[in-house]
């Protein structure tokens, strides 16, 4: 059981959010799990936390297709915040559009954080998704 | 007695009017008439003078020998003195006594200076004539009416290619002309010349002695004496080479003008001042004017100032730099009609190689241009449809995948879940996922319907009545909070539309305005319609929240794109509206400002 200080789940689909939360239960213990409907809300929350000096989420589960601000828009904003702490971001999408994969590759190169790409459906959250090297594998 | 007789005899001799002299057998001058002495410039003769005749005829060296032959002869000679040269002719005859014995020679001398001069002049004139004939290649002929003798000069014979010794008869001369027109014509003209004293000058064809057909120009002029034609004089000149060259030039001109006129091009030649000096039929047709109306005109007199100026600048460029313009696309406007041309202008040089204007050729490519535009439009439409198809395919795959992914995940949970409470939650979720999937399928079906059932017929629909009908659905909703809808659409405006689509478009746009109304303002929706030549424009404006188009312009009509945090926003209404209006050949645009309002403009295409 890995201990994580704070996790953000950014997804407008309640079923996916339910699934992620359920899977997290078995692999991580976290006091502070926050749910956001879109990138804009999550971005605002991080800015708020930075301002108030609260802890920054260690792990973010990020959907791509969302209203108002999509996953890519959120990533852009996050990178520009220039946060020093270590963050692991898992992009979760049902898209099999090769354009999305290409875009992810582009972001991976300029993103200072760990950026994973996970295609739905997800059945399990592994240690790697929580920012630990999976020593066993 | 003897002496007197002698004196008498010689005295008589002195007086003879014709210059006469007597020589003894030895060739010594015995005596002579004063006129003879005068010719030779001698003093009166007596026994003492002993003038030798050979000294007087120094030009003739064998005179002595000829005198001894005792035969008559004559010779010409000259005497030069200060007055010039005198030409003389002397007759020498033996002098007999009563017994027919030769006792000397009698000389009679005539001054023939004027005759000689005349002869020289005739020679000179003949020479001139000969030279003229040679240089001009004009032969002459002469016909004596009385003797019917025909004379040809050397050149005339040469033209007929007969030997110099050939002497033609009139019939033979006629036979040299080509049978048919030429022969008939020449006989007729010749006859008229003799019968009615008419000159002639014409061009006919002869067949020479060697069988060559050649063009000649012949003239004839009758000479009249005492009211009767006694002679016909004429000339003949070989004009075959010129005639052939001329014919060839004419042929070339004919070919060239036919070519230039029948080319599917507008051809014109301009001088250095850009005045037209030649135009072909195409150019005349294009300008709707006759050749005479165009020659000497510049473009400034034919086209609008602006077009003419461009053309003149091109002309100057071509004539100054001698670089041709090849295949440049140009546009000319004439009487409001625009024509596209592929224009070439090349410098025109005179025979000395100096530029003297330009040759222009314009190919009318208006029809091609129009086809090209149509093709471009078609390509645009096709690529747009292709784009739509690809994005629809992605939408389908994405949306269906996301549901199926949810199913897989939830079913995975269900397999391993023991807790009955949790299992119930998962099953609720599965039900929700199933509902979502059904809804998505329903939406997709609607879109597919729009794009496949384009054959559904458009009907003319009264716009105002349809709007009123749709707005009734909102009445309960609107009464609640003083919201207001102003319908400015005039009663008589009709649009050609599929009824269900028109309802859907109005319903979606109005409900959009209701959904995204500003929390701070009472909702005001204004509906306007304008009819123009292109069709009807329907505008639905609100004073609601608005949308940041800088961010979302690309996505606003996208499927499942929402921009505000509203639970009932599905991101499907505008996508549906756009598909419906485009399926009917129309279009939709949006203007919006955040916290001010939004206007949707719907263009209905009136073509069916």
XYZ file of C-alpha atoms in Angstrom:
745
model
C 0.000 0.000 0.000
C 1.549 3.209 -1.149
C 0.894 6.337 0.733
C 0.004 9.312 -1.396
C -0.493 12.783 0.021
C -2.931 14.128 -2.582
C -4.600 12.816 -5.766
C -6.599 14.795 -8.366
C -9.071 13.049 -10.662
C -10.028 15.304 -13.580
C -12.817 13.666 -15.620
C -16.390 14.607 -16.548
C -17.539 10.982 -16.740
C -18.850 9.858 -13.318
C -18.408 6.177 -14.160
C -14.713 6.587 -14.901
C -14.291 8.620 -11.708
C -16.050 5.861 -9.761
C -13.766 3.246 -11.318
C -10.549 5.133 -10.604
C -11.576 5.768 -7.009
C -12.464 2.109 -6.560
C -9.152 0.891 -7.990
C -7.164 3.379 -5.931
C -8.633 1.924 -2.726
C -6.679 -1.267 -3.132
C -3.279 0.222 -4.062
C -2.959 3.532 -2.299
C -3.892 5.188 0.889
C -4.709 8.800 0.404
C -6.504 11.245 2.651
C -6.958 13.895 -0.009
C -8.638 12.746 -3.243
C -10.237 15.582 -5.236
C -12.633 15.223 -8.212
C -12.932 17.862 -10.955
C -15.351 18.008 -13.917
C -12.899 19.712 -16.244
C -9.395 21.092 -16.626
C -10.441 24.593 -15.717
C -11.692 23.581 -12.254
C -8.557 21.537 -11.558
C -6.315 24.370 -12.711
C -8.095 26.840 -10.460
C -7.732 24.428 -7.512
C -3.972 24.015 -8.027
C -3.498 27.788 -8.267
C -5.481 28.135 -5.018
C -3.299 25.521 -3.326
C -0.101 27.207 -4.500
C -1.352 30.532 -3.167
C -2.274 29.096 0.197
C 0.894 26.984 0.406
C -1.033 23.730 0.566
C 0.360 20.495 -0.809
C 0.307 20.008 -4.534
C -1.242 16.743 -5.834
C 1.354 14.012 -6.201
C -0.729 12.116 -8.752
C -3.228 13.412 -11.337
C -5.624 11.265 -13.373
C -6.468 13.394 -16.417
C -9.155 12.853 -19.039
C -8.600 14.379 -22.477
C -12.135 15.191 -23.692
C -13.805 17.578 -21.281
C -15.858 20.766 -21.613
C -14.475 24.265 -21.017
C -10.857 23.139 -20.725
C -9.717 19.783 -22.002
C -6.775 17.695 -20.809
C -4.289 19.311 -23.192
C -5.347 22.787 -22.110
C -4.859 21.795 -18.471
C -1.385 20.406 -19.226
C -0.396 23.678 -20.904
C -1.495 25.652 -17.869
C 0.155 23.244 -15.439
C 3.506 23.440 -17.221
C 3.354 27.234 -17.168
C 2.808 27.184 -13.382
C 6.361 25.847 -13.100
C 5.823 23.711 -9.994
C 9.013 22.270 -8.544
C 7.412 19.325 -6.775
C 7.287 15.885 -8.328
C 3.953 15.110 -10.076
C 2.841 11.961 -11.880
C 0.187 12.583 -14.501
C -1.843 9.728 -16.024
C -3.706 10.690 -19.157
C -6.760 8.489 -19.441
C -8.727 8.374 -22.630
C -10.964 6.165 -24.691
C -9.554 7.812 -27.804
C -7.619 5.635 -30.205
C -7.047 8.601 -32.470
C -3.356 8.481 -33.456
C -3.360 12.302 -33.296
C -3.917 12.120 -29.515
C -0.999 9.736 -29.127
C 1.225 12.034 -31.168
C 0.163 14.993 -29.056
C 0.994 13.068 -25.903
C 4.464 12.325 -27.265
C 4.957 16.030 -27.914
C 3.893 16.927 -24.385
C 6.047 14.202 -22.843
C 9.155 15.877 -24.217
C 8.466 19.289 -22.747
C 6.652 18.292 -19.577
C 8.915 18.276 -16.477
C 6.650 15.667 -14.821
C 6.049 11.994 -15.442
C 3.387 11.740 -18.139
C 1.699 8.352 -18.665
C -0.758 7.529 -21.425
C -3.451 5.033 -20.503
C -6.135 3.810 -22.884
C -9.532 2.902 -21.455
C -10.657 0.488 -20.192
C -8.400 0.399 -17.151
C -8.646 -2.554 -14.865
C -5.860 -1.890 -12.443
C -3.770 0.977 -11.134
C -0.111 -0.054 -10.817
C 2.605 1.448 -8.683
C 4.107 3.145 -11.691
C 0.904 5.198 -12.032
C 1.479 6.481 -8.505
C 4.976 7.680 -9.174
C 6.957 4.691 -7.849
C 9.327 2.555 -9.809
C 7.787 -0.898 -9.899
C 10.717 -2.776 -8.471
C 8.995 -6.130 -8.724
C 8.707 -5.927 -12.525
C 45.674 77.519 -179.992
C 46.634 74.564 -178.068
C 47.470 76.728 -175.042
C 44.175 78.575 -175.221
C 42.322 75.346 -175.456
C 44.142 74.108 -172.436
C 43.450 77.253 -170.487
C 39.813 77.042 -171.417
C 39.591 73.490 -170.344
C 41.168 74.211 -166.948
C 39.278 77.413 -166.521
C 36.096 75.470 -166.953
C 37.369 72.976 -164.381
C 37.930 75.754 -161.859
C 34.328 76.774 -162.086
C 32.759 73.349 -161.663
C 30.225 73.484 -158.766
C 31.103 70.018 -157.650
C 34.583 69.709 -156.163
C 36.589 68.060 -158.911
C 40.312 67.486 -159.524
C 42.457 65.987 -162.261
C 45.532 63.903 -161.663
C 48.225 62.883 -164.094
C 49.144 59.266 -164.323
C 51.869 59.820 -161.770
C 49.332 60.906 -159.174
C 50.307 64.537 -159.287
C 47.548 67.097 -159.092
C 47.212 68.819 -162.488
C 44.435 71.174 -161.552
C 41.185 71.290 -159.602
C 38.019 73.236 -159.132
C 38.209 76.070 -156.660
C 35.769 74.169 -154.414
C 38.057 71.111 -154.386
C 41.103 73.190 -153.538
C 39.092 74.888 -150.896
C 38.244 71.549 -149.261
C 41.897 70.588 -149.002
C 43.051 74.118 -148.268
C 45.356 74.262 -151.334
C 46.485 77.339 -153.344
C 45.681 77.603 -157.094
C 47.732 75.022 -158.989
C 50.221 75.436 -161.888
C 53.122 73.433 -163.285
C 55.359 74.405 -160.395
C 53.261 73.271 -157.406
C 53.316 69.526 -158.152
C 51.062 68.463 -155.320
C 51.086 64.701 -154.837
C 47.640 63.322 -154.261
C 48.845 60.652 -151.834
C 49.884 63.399 -149.403
C 46.287 64.610 -149.343
C 44.898 61.150 -148.557
C 47.407 60.217 -145.925
C 44.766 58.009 -144.239
C 44.663 55.683 -147.187
C 48.056 54.060 -147.571
C 47.342 51.949 -150.669
C 45.893 54.804 -152.739
C 48.804 54.730 -155.219
C 48.302 51.082 -155.985
C 44.575 51.467 -156.438
C 45.049 54.415 -158.827
C 47.261 52.269 -161.030
C 44.482 49.711 -161.418
C 42.634 52.237 -163.586
C 39.274 51.373 -162.130
C 36.619 53.552 -160.503
C 36.375 53.502 -156.771
C 35.263 55.665 -153.900
C 36.502 56.152 -150.411
C 35.677 58.045 -147.269
C 38.115 60.265 -145.515
C 38.317 63.124 -143.097
C 40.026 66.437 -142.876
C 40.717 68.053 -139.587
C 41.076 71.789 -139.352
C 40.329 74.494 -136.871
C 36.559 74.324 -137.578
C 36.466 70.670 -136.659
C 36.384 67.512 -138.641
C 34.903 67.399 -142.145
C 33.777 64.050 -143.435
C 34.369 63.613 -147.141
C 33.706 61.062 -149.850
C 35.903 61.003 -152.946
C 35.154 59.186 -156.259
C 38.142 58.205 -158.277
C 37.608 57.490 -162.007
C 40.162 56.902 -164.765
C 40.562 59.859 -167.184
C 40.529 58.883 -170.862
C 41.565 60.842 -173.941
C 39.707 60.724 -177.227
C 41.314 57.441 -178.050
C 40.262 55.852 -174.819
C 43.779 55.943 -173.425
C 44.128 56.474 -169.731
C 45.848 59.778 -169.197
C 45.150 60.302 -165.496
C 42.479 60.210 -162.798
C 39.415 62.358 -162.167
C 38.510 62.937 -158.503
C 35.195 64.252 -157.301
C 34.848 64.981 -153.593
C 31.603 65.465 -151.625
C 31.338 66.888 -148.176
C 29.312 64.239 -146.275
C 29.837 65.661 -142.796
C 26.109 66.135 -142.040
C 25.268 62.666 -143.343
C 27.932 61.114 -141.185
C 26.742 63.017 -138.179
C 23.210 61.802 -138.830
C 24.432 58.275 -139.205
C 26.305 58.593 -135.934
C 23.185 59.862 -134.272
C 21.162 56.962 -135.617
C 23.836 54.589 -134.378
C 23.725 56.257 -131.027
C 19.962 56.043 -130.862
C 20.083 52.400 -131.879
C 22.593 51.845 -129.172
C 20.339 53.481 -126.620
C 17.412 51.423 -127.807
C 19.470 48.275 -127.666
C 20.606 49.095 -124.126
C 17.070 49.898 -123.100
C 15.830 46.624 -124.493
C 18.587 44.780 -122.747
C 18.108 46.473 -119.402
C 14.318 46.466 -119.319
C 14.033 43.062 -120.966
C 11.365 44.643 -123.099
C 11.312 43.464 -126.660
C 9.576 45.215 -129.497
C 7.811 44.157 -132.634
C 6.449 45.872 -135.668
C 3.736 44.911 -138.112
C 3.354 46.438 -141.509
C -0.318 46.401 -142.355
C 0.183 46.620 -146.109
C 2.854 43.936 -146.520
C 1.679 41.990 -143.484
C 5.321 41.663 -142.500
C 6.006 41.136 -138.815
C 9.351 42.047 -137.318
C 10.633 40.901 -133.956
C 13.628 42.398 -132.223
C 16.285 40.216 -130.661
C 14.807 40.535 -127.188
C 11.355 39.580 -128.443
C 12.909 36.470 -129.948
C 14.742 35.763 -126.742
C 11.463 36.036 -124.789
C 9.882 33.540 -127.180
C 13.027 31.406 -126.851
C 13.418 31.226 -130.632
C 16.791 31.521 -132.453
C 17.844 34.947 -133.720
C 17.296 33.856 -137.299
C 13.630 33.102 -136.673
C 11.296 35.385 -138.602
C 7.699 34.897 -137.560
C 4.509 35.234 -139.515
C 1.495 36.813 -137.833
C -0.167 33.422 -137.443
C 2.954 31.943 -135.890
C 3.176 34.909 -133.522
C -0.414 34.372 -132.371
C 0.193 30.677 -131.913
C 2.798 31.416 -129.279
C 0.028 32.641 -126.990
C -1.573 30.045 -124.804
C -4.662 28.603 -126.497
C -7.858 29.831 -124.949
C -8.105 33.141 -123.176
C -4.617 34.486 -124.014
C -4.768 33.598 -127.696
C -8.320 34.893 -128.148
C -7.551 38.074 -126.318
C -4.413 38.917 -128.285
C -6.106 38.323 -131.664
C -9.006 40.489 -130.609
C -6.763 43.313 -129.393
C -4.552 43.150 -132.491
C -7.563 43.226 -134.751
C -9.041 46.200 -132.901
C -5.730 48.052 -133.137
C -5.805 47.780 -136.920
C -9.550 48.137 -137.443
C -10.399 50.842 -134.922
C -7.011 52.361 -134.134
C -7.014 51.264 -130.472
C -3.853 50.872 -128.401
C -3.613 48.052 -125.940
C -1.655 46.990 -122.871
C -2.405 43.695 -121.178
C -1.015 40.670 -119.358
C -1.214 37.308 -121.115
C 0.468 33.961 -121.118
C 2.661 32.608 -123.868
C 4.031 29.145 -124.448
C 7.622 29.561 -125.554
C 9.360 27.665 -128.277
C 10.709 25.358 -125.572
C 7.204 24.729 -124.241
C 7.486 26.911 -121.107
C 4.398 28.775 -119.965
C 5.317 32.334 -119.100
C 3.449 35.508 -118.249
C 4.170 38.485 -120.526
C 2.946 42.042 -120.650
C 2.237 43.117 -124.211
C 1.409 46.504 -125.685
C 0.406 47.544 -129.155
C 0.061 50.958 -130.731
C -1.254 51.598 -134.252
C 0.332 54.257 -136.485
C -1.994 56.102 -138.800
C -1.217 57.755 -142.099
C -3.911 59.515 -144.078
C -6.630 58.074 -141.903
C -5.477 54.512 -142.267
C -3.525 52.340 -139.895
C -0.359 51.475 -141.716
C 1.725 50.032 -138.938
C 1.345 48.520 -135.496
C 4.231 48.845 -133.106
C 4.318 47.073 -129.778
C 6.376 45.759 -126.916
C 6.550 42.519 -125.047
C 8.034 42.041 -121.621
C 8.582 38.820 -119.687
C 6.935 39.376 -116.301
C 6.708 35.722 -115.379
C 9.083 35.757 -112.406
C 7.496 38.896 -110.947
C 4.057 37.472 -111.583
C 4.924 34.231 -109.833
C 6.570 36.083 -106.960
C 3.553 38.347 -106.682
C 1.205 35.385 -106.765
C 3.265 33.708 -104.072
C 3.188 36.839 -101.916
C -0.565 37.023 -102.409
C -0.906 33.364 -101.520
C 1.160 33.902 -98.389
C -0.891 36.922 -97.475
C -4.056 34.965 -98.052
C -2.763 32.094 -95.939
C -1.598 34.411 -93.213
C -4.793 36.417 -93.028
C -6.937 33.274 -93.090
C -4.770 31.815 -90.351
C -4.815 34.960 -88.234
C -8.550 35.374 -88.694
C -9.490 31.801 -87.922
C -7.224 31.340 -84.906
C -9.240 30.900 -81.735
C -7.277 33.851 -80.387
C -7.642 37.606 -80.336
C -4.703 38.829 -82.403
C -3.663 42.458 -82.717
C -0.612 44.367 -83.851
C 0.144 47.680 -82.212
C 2.559 50.445 -83.171
C 4.977 52.168 -80.799
C 2.164 54.375 -79.485
C 0.040 51.253 -78.748
C -2.338 52.111 -81.572
C -3.828 49.087 -83.201
C -2.583 48.603 -86.766
C -4.012 45.149 -87.313
C -6.803 43.198 -85.662
C -8.240 39.787 -86.460
C -11.839 38.650 -86.403
C -11.564 37.362 -82.842
C -10.480 40.777 -81.569
C -13.279 42.480 -83.541
C -15.862 40.094 -82.119
C -14.549 40.548 -78.597
C -14.800 44.340 -78.854
C -18.015 44.197 -80.908
C -16.585 46.555 -83.498
C -15.557 46.485 -87.157
C -11.927 46.450 -88.285
C -12.173 50.065 -89.507
C -13.441 51.154 -86.107
C -10.462 49.623 -84.343
C -7.498 50.552 -86.526
C -5.631 53.508 -85.059
C -7.345 53.215 -81.679
C -5.541 52.736 -78.379
C -6.808 50.740 -75.411
C -7.724 54.032 -73.742
C -10.436 54.509 -76.361
C -11.734 50.956 -75.938
C -11.364 49.927 -72.301
C -11.698 51.522 -68.914
C -8.869 53.847 -67.887
C -7.463 51.460 -65.281
C -7.343 48.404 -67.558
C -5.946 50.468 -70.414
C -3.173 51.815 -68.202
C -2.105 48.301 -67.192
C -2.108 47.197 -70.802
C -0.093 50.238 -71.937
C 2.505 49.590 -69.238
C 2.863 46.016 -70.433
C 3.246 47.260 -74.015
C 6.009 49.689 -73.059
C 7.772 46.967 -71.087
C 7.733 44.630 -74.088
C 8.874 47.268 -76.588
C 11.539 48.764 -74.336
C 13.184 45.608 -73.029
C 12.330 43.476 -76.069
C 11.312 40.707 -73.704
C 8.078 39.026 -74.663
C 5.255 38.414 -72.208
C 4.116 34.834 -72.645
C 0.886 33.416 -71.292
C 0.106 36.030 -68.661
C -3.336 35.852 -67.098
C -5.171 39.110 -67.645
C -8.663 40.347 -67.033
C -10.515 42.811 -69.200
C -13.829 44.389 -68.447
C -15.990 45.521 -71.316
C -19.529 46.814 -70.868
C -19.584 45.236 -67.426
C -18.618 41.827 -68.784
C -15.407 40.378 -67.417
C -13.270 38.238 -69.650
C -10.228 36.293 -68.518
C -7.400 36.031 -71.007
C -4.120 34.244 -71.357
C -2.206 37.064 -73.007
C 1.094 37.007 -74.868
C 2.806 40.097 -76.220
C 5.904 39.871 -78.363
C 7.970 42.700 -79.832
C 7.415 43.385 -83.530
C 10.477 44.276 -85.627
C 10.636 46.031 -88.983
C 12.816 44.792 -91.882
C 15.820 46.646 -90.502
C 15.475 44.849 -87.179
C 14.249 47.897 -85.287
C 11.304 47.446 -82.950
C 8.212 49.051 -84.472
C 5.469 47.789 -82.196
C 4.202 44.550 -80.801
C 2.088 41.558 -81.680
C -0.484 40.565 -79.112
C -2.394 37.333 -78.746
C -5.084 36.718 -76.170
C -6.765 33.427 -75.499
C -10.177 33.689 -73.865
C -10.029 31.381 -70.862
C -13.194 32.605 -69.153
C -14.957 29.299 -69.643
C -11.933 27.365 -68.419
C -11.638 29.720 -65.480
C -15.263 29.113 -64.575
C -14.805 25.350 -64.855
C -11.731 25.625 -62.682
C -13.683 27.536 -60.073
C -16.456 24.971 -60.192
C -13.883 22.255 -59.808
C -12.284 24.064 -56.880
C -15.680 24.424 -55.256
C -16.337 20.777 -55.822
C -12.978 19.859 -54.337
C -13.717 22.097 -51.372
C -17.105 20.506 -50.861
C -15.627 17.044 -51.229
C -12.781 17.678 -48.864
C -15.187 19.276 -46.415
C -17.437 16.265 -46.585
C -14.423 14.027 -46.235
C -13.331 16.005 -43.194
C -16.812 15.697 -41.770
C -16.772 11.986 -42.398
C -13.408 11.511 -40.687
C -14.451 13.568 -37.687
C -17.728 11.672 -37.514
C -15.840 8.395 -37.606
C -13.692 9.591 -34.723
C -16.730 10.730 -32.807
C -18.354 7.368 -33.314
C -15.287 5.421 -32.340
C -14.509 7.654 -29.379
C -18.012 7.738 -27.965
C -18.745 4.098 -28.453
C -15.342 3.154 -27.120
C -15.749 5.224 -23.986
C -19.012 3.444 -23.202
C -17.670 0.009 -23.950
C -14.580 0.791 -21.864
C -16.878 1.678 -18.996
C -18.768 -1.583 -19.430
C -15.552 -3.588 -19.379
C -14.277 -1.815 -16.291
C -17.524 -2.127 -14.357
C -17.946 -5.772 -15.312
C -14.388 -6.382 -14.134
C -15.275 -4.869 -10.777
C -18.485 -6.910 -10.580
C -16.584 -10.171 -11.117
C -14.403 -9.694 -8.101
C -16.779 -7.781 -5.835
C -18.289 -9.728 -2.945
C -19.963 -6.954 -1.002
C -23.676 -6.977 -2.011
C -24.017 -3.243 -1.393
C -21.065 -2.438 -3.593
C -22.329 -4.880 -6.226
C -25.640 -2.986 -6.339
C -23.771 0.299 -6.848
C -21.831 -1.236 -9.709
C -25.037 -2.539 -11.324
C -26.593 0.955 -11.028
C -23.535 2.303 -12.775
C -23.877 -0.336 -15.488
C -27.505 0.692 -16.041
C -26.427 4.295 -16.337
C -23.679 3.356 -18.795
C -26.216 1.416 -20.830
C -28.584 4.419 -20.896
C -25.734 6.665 -21.939
C -24.819 4.295 -24.723
C -28.408 4.210 -25.970
C -28.589 7.973 -25.967
C -25.323 8.265 -27.828
C -26.494 5.749 -30.393
C -29.727 7.711 -30.763
C -27.783 10.924 -31.350
C -25.451 9.323 -33.852
C -28.412 7.848 -35.663
C -29.942 11.294 -35.975
C -26.750 12.647 -37.535
C -26.461 9.733 -39.927
C -30.081 10.316 -40.933
C -29.396 13.955 -41.758
C -26.394 13.111 -43.857
C -27.944 10.182 -45.701
C -31.546 11.292 -46.190
C -30.651 14.430 -48.119
C -33.256 13.422 -50.668
C -35.988 14.451 -48.265
C -37.813 17.225 -50.073
C -37.659 20.849 -49.137
C -40.900 22.743 -48.957
C -41.607 26.435 -48.950
C -42.367 27.246 -45.298
C -43.568 30.468 -43.756
C -40.767 31.441 -41.419
C -42.751 33.558 -38.991
C -45.491 30.952 -38.478
C -42.924 28.226 -37.801
C -41.099 30.378 -35.285
C -44.352 31.171 -33.492
C -45.175 27.446 -33.380
C -41.811 26.532 -31.840
C -41.940 29.361 -29.325
C -45.185 27.967 -27.865
C -43.058 25.174 -26.354
C -41.140 27.728 -24.365
C -44.087 29.722 -23.076
C -44.167 28.031 -19.648
C -40.415 28.390 -19.287
C -40.361 32.032 -20.302
C -43.334 33.258 -18.270
C -41.564 32.168 -15.118
C -38.959 34.946 -15.104
C -40.118 37.804 -17.375
C -37.938 36.558 -20.259
C -38.897 38.135 -23.546
C -38.730 37.036 -27.149
C -39.149 39.624 -29.886
C -40.079 38.096 -33.219
C -39.362 40.703 -35.925
C -39.741 38.305 -38.820
C -42.085 39.680 -41.470
C -45.204 37.753 -42.300
C -44.508 37.020 -45.925
C -40.995 35.563 -45.730
C -40.784 31.985 -46.909
C -37.846 29.627 -46.740
C -37.333 26.433 -48.635
C -36.717 23.871 -45.920
C -37.317 20.356 -44.668
C -40.057 21.014 -42.018
C -38.520 18.885 -39.255
C -35.132 20.551 -39.712
C -36.539 24.067 -39.546
C -38.275 23.200 -36.252
C -35.097 21.618 -34.904
C -32.949 24.600 -35.898
C -35.270 27.150 -34.268
C -35.813 24.974 -31.200
C -32.119 24.323 -30.603
C -31.015 27.913 -31.116
C -33.741 29.326 -28.861
C -33.197 26.702 -26.175
C -29.484 27.431 -26.349
C -30.237 31.077 -25.622
C -32.505 30.069 -22.742
C -29.945 27.620 -21.339
C -27.054 30.062 -21.367
C -28.852 33.168 -20.222
C -27.009 35.559 -17.994
C -27.720 35.192 -14.276
C -27.573 38.979 -13.977
C -29.965 40.014 -16.762
C -33.514 39.309 -17.816
C -33.298 37.209 -20.974
C -34.071 39.005 -24.224
C -34.114 37.066 -27.485
C -34.483 38.930 -30.786
C -35.333 37.108 -33.969
C -34.839 38.839 -37.342
C -34.966 37.726 -40.942
C -33.701 39.429 -44.102
C -34.516 38.331 -47.605
C -31.937 39.045 -50.296
C -31.010 37.712 -53.710
C -28.858 35.009 -52.171
C -31.584 33.734 -49.888
C -32.967 34.312 -46.427
C -30.827 35.174 -43.420
C -32.304 34.300 -40.028
C -30.641 35.839 -36.972
C -31.325 34.764 -33.393
C -29.659 37.048 -30.874
C -29.601 36.892 -27.075
C -28.140 38.915 -24.207
C -26.814 35.834 -22.419
C -23.443 34.618 -21.165
C -21.781 34.602 -24.551
C -18.805 32.487 -25.422
C -15.117 33.247 -25.945
C -14.810 32.656 -29.639
C -11.040 33.235 -29.647
C -10.769 30.022 -27.641
C -13.673 27.989 -28.921
C -14.425 29.108 -32.501
C -13.196 25.756 -33.877
C -15.203 23.708 -31.419
C -18.502 25.485 -31.008
C -20.288 23.407 -33.619
C -18.368 20.249 -32.694
C -20.055 17.134 -31.359
C -20.085 16.668 -27.583
C -18.353 19.954 -27.055
C -19.640 21.946 -24.109
C -18.241 25.150 -22.796
C -20.131 25.912 -19.640
C -20.613 23.922 -16.467
C -24.174 22.927 -16.988
C -25.449 19.504 -16.179
C -27.951 19.570 -19.079
C -25.345 20.563 -21.676
C -24.650 17.641 -23.968
C -22.770 19.325 -26.749
C -25.116 17.983 -29.356
C -27.650 20.726 -30.243
C -25.400 22.998 -32.289
C -23.733 20.019 -33.943
C -27.159 18.820 -35.049
C -28.231 22.297 -36.247
C -25.062 22.702 -38.305
C -25.550 19.307 -39.925
C -29.173 20.031 -40.709
C -28.639 23.453 -42.251
C -25.654 22.232 -44.266
C -27.604 19.232 -45.496
C -30.065 21.732 -46.986
C -27.252 23.675 -48.693
C -27.238 26.529 -46.179
C -24.758 27.595 -43.544
C -24.559 28.913 -39.980
C -22.198 31.382 -38.360
C -21.868 32.767 -34.862
C -20.919 36.082 -33.295
C -20.482 36.344 -29.551
C -18.977 38.366 -26.787
C -18.501 37.029 -23.277
C -21.183 38.359 -20.889
C -22.823 40.387 -23.669
C -24.646 37.884 -25.809
C -24.581 35.650 -28.810
C -26.000 35.885 -32.334
C -26.439 32.909 -34.611
C -26.887 33.694 -38.308
C -28.571 31.006 -40.354
C -28.395 31.290 -44.155
C -31.052 29.333 -46.002
C -30.198 28.274 -49.520
C -33.179 28.862 -51.779
C -32.047 26.455 -54.476
C -33.598 23.077 -54.266
